[in-house]
Amino acid sequence: MIFKVYFQEDKTQVPVREKTKTIFVKAGSEREVRKKLADQPYNIEFVTLVSGEFLEYEQQNEDFKVLEID
């Protein structure tokens, strides 16, 4: 499954919409995504499953990349 993660680059940052970044992560569950990113300095705001038409739409973006973190 592919999840879209909305985050701030620094854990000390207060979430601000204009500074929010996104990444796509391949994992089995939201919990697994959070566990894989635990060692990153990210302040994770939201994790959502991406599938179907939403995934197809995201894949059309030339910057679309899926992280496969072990």
PDB file of C-alpha atoms in Angstrom:
ATOM      1  CA  MET A   1       0.000   0.000   0.000  1.00  0.00           C
ATOM      2  CA  ILE A   2       1.098   3.558  -0.612  1.00  0.00           C
ATOM      3  CA  PHE A   3       0.577   6.288   1.966  1.00  0.00           C
ATOM      4  CA  LYS A   4       0.841  10.050   1.573  1.00  0.00           C
ATOM      5  CA  VAL A   5       2.520  11.720   4.539  1.00  0.00           C
ATOM      6  CA  TYR A   6       2.047  15.410   5.290  1.00  0.00           C
ATOM      7  CA  PHE A   7       4.830  16.810   7.473  1.00  0.00           C
ATOM      8  CA  GLN A   8       6.946  19.733   8.616  1.00  0.00           C
ATOM      9  CA  GLU A   9      10.704  19.287   8.154  1.00  0.00           C
ATOM     10  CA  ASP A  10      11.472  19.966  11.811  1.00  0.00           C
ATOM     11  CA  LYS A  11       9.792  18.407  14.849  1.00  0.00           C
ATOM     12  CA  THR A  12       9.924  21.760  16.628  1.00  0.00           C
ATOM     13  CA  GLN A  13       7.966  23.559  13.880  1.00  0.00           C
ATOM     14  CA  VAL A  14       4.360  24.385  14.449  1.00  0.00           C
ATOM     15  CA  PRO A  15       2.296  23.039  11.518  1.00  0.00           C
ATOM     16  CA  VAL A  16       1.759  25.818   8.980  1.00  0.00           C
ATOM     17  CA  ARG A  17      -0.072  24.994   5.772  1.00  0.00           C
ATOM     18  CA  GLU A  18       2.346  26.903   3.541  1.00  0.00           C
ATOM     19  CA  LYS A  19       5.345  24.995   4.930  1.00  0.00           C
ATOM     20  CA  THR A  20       3.778  21.527   4.807  1.00  0.00           C
ATOM     21  CA  LYS A  21       5.599  19.024   2.606  1.00  0.00           C
ATOM     22  CA  THR A  22       4.525  15.592   1.407  1.00  0.00           C
ATOM     23  CA  ILE A  23       6.169  12.268   0.704  1.00  0.00           C
ATOM     24  CA  PHE A  24       4.829   8.912  -0.400  1.00  0.00           C
ATOM     25  CA  VAL A  25       5.818   5.819   1.554  1.00  0.00           C
ATOM     26  CA  LYS A  26       5.225   2.158   0.740  1.00  0.00           C
ATOM     27  CA  ALA A  27       4.094   0.276   3.851  1.00  0.00           C
ATOM     28  CA  GLY A  28       1.520  -2.171   5.165  1.00  0.00           C
ATOM     29  CA  SER A  29      -0.230   0.228   7.562  1.00  0.00           C
ATOM     30  CA  GLU A  30      -0.230   3.770   8.909  1.00  0.00           C
ATOM     31  CA  ARG A  31       1.498   2.516  12.050  1.00  0.00           C
ATOM     32  CA  GLU A  32       4.280   1.029   9.923  1.00  0.00           C
ATOM     33  CA  VAL A  33       4.723   4.359   8.087  1.00  0.00           C
ATOM     34  CA  ARG A  34       5.087   6.225  11.381  1.00  0.00           C
ATOM     35  CA  LYS A  35       7.536   3.601  12.649  1.00  0.00           C
ATOM     36  CA  LYS A  36       9.645   3.846   9.466  1.00  0.00           C
ATOM     37  CA  LEU A  37       9.807   7.633   9.751  1.00  0.00           C
ATOM     38  CA  ALA A  38      10.418   7.737  13.515  1.00  0.00           C
ATOM     39  CA  ASP A  39      14.145   8.385  13.123  1.00  0.00           C
ATOM     40  CA  GLN A  40      13.544  11.316  10.750  1.00  0.00           C
ATOM     41  CA  PRO A  41      13.322  14.891  12.084  1.00  0.00           C
ATOM     42  CA  TYR A  42       9.785  15.218  10.680  1.00  0.00           C
ATOM     43  CA  ASN A  43       6.763  16.582  12.513  1.00  0.00           C
ATOM     44  CA  ILE A  44       4.154  14.304  10.914  1.00  0.00           C
ATOM     45  CA  GLU A  45       0.774  15.996  10.624  1.00  0.00           C
ATOM     46  CA  PHE A  46      -1.280  13.420   8.761  1.00  0.00           C
ATOM     47  CA  VAL A  47      -0.912  10.027   7.054  1.00  0.00           C
ATOM     48  CA  THR A  48      -3.463   8.844   4.510  1.00  0.00           C
ATOM     49  CA  LEU A  49      -3.794   5.794   2.285  1.00  0.00           C
ATOM     50  CA  VAL A  50      -3.573   6.609  -1.425  1.00  0.00           C
ATOM     51  CA  SER A  51      -5.330   4.258  -3.843  1.00  0.00           C
ATOM     52  CA  GLY A  52      -7.574   4.090  -6.885  1.00  0.00           C
ATOM     53  CA  GLU A  53      -8.188   7.301  -8.795  1.00  0.00           C
ATOM     54  CA  PHE A  54      -6.399   9.374  -6.162  1.00  0.00           C
ATOM     55  CA  LEU A  55      -3.220   7.299  -6.674  1.00  0.00           C
ATOM     56  CA  GLU A  56      -3.545   7.567 -10.461  1.00  0.00           C
ATOM     57  CA  TYR A  57      -3.846  11.341 -10.139  1.00  0.00           C
ATOM     58  CA  GLU A  58      -0.781  11.581  -7.890  1.00  0.00           C
ATOM     59  CA  GLN A  59       1.257   9.373 -10.258  1.00  0.00           C
ATOM     60  CA  GLN A  60       0.732  11.904 -13.062  1.00  0.00           C
ATOM     61  CA  ASN A  61       2.893  14.412 -11.150  1.00  0.00           C
ATOM     62  CA  GLU A  62       6.457  14.347 -12.509  1.00  0.00           C
ATOM     63  CA  ASP A  63       7.815  14.587  -8.939  1.00  0.00           C
ATOM     64  CA  PHE A  64       5.932  11.464  -7.797  1.00  0.00           C
ATOM     65  CA  LYS A  65       8.314   9.111  -5.972  1.00  0.00           C
ATOM     66  CA  VAL A  66       7.547   6.360  -3.479  1.00  0.00           C
ATOM     67  CA  LEU A  67       9.986   5.789  -0.628  1.00  0.00           C
ATOM     68  CA  GLU A  68      10.594   2.175   0.270  1.00  0.00           C
ATOM     69  CA  ILE A  69      12.133   2.378   3.729  1.00  0.00           C
ATOM     70  CA  ASP A  70      13.092  -0.821   5.528  1.00  0.00           C
TER      71      ASP A  70
END
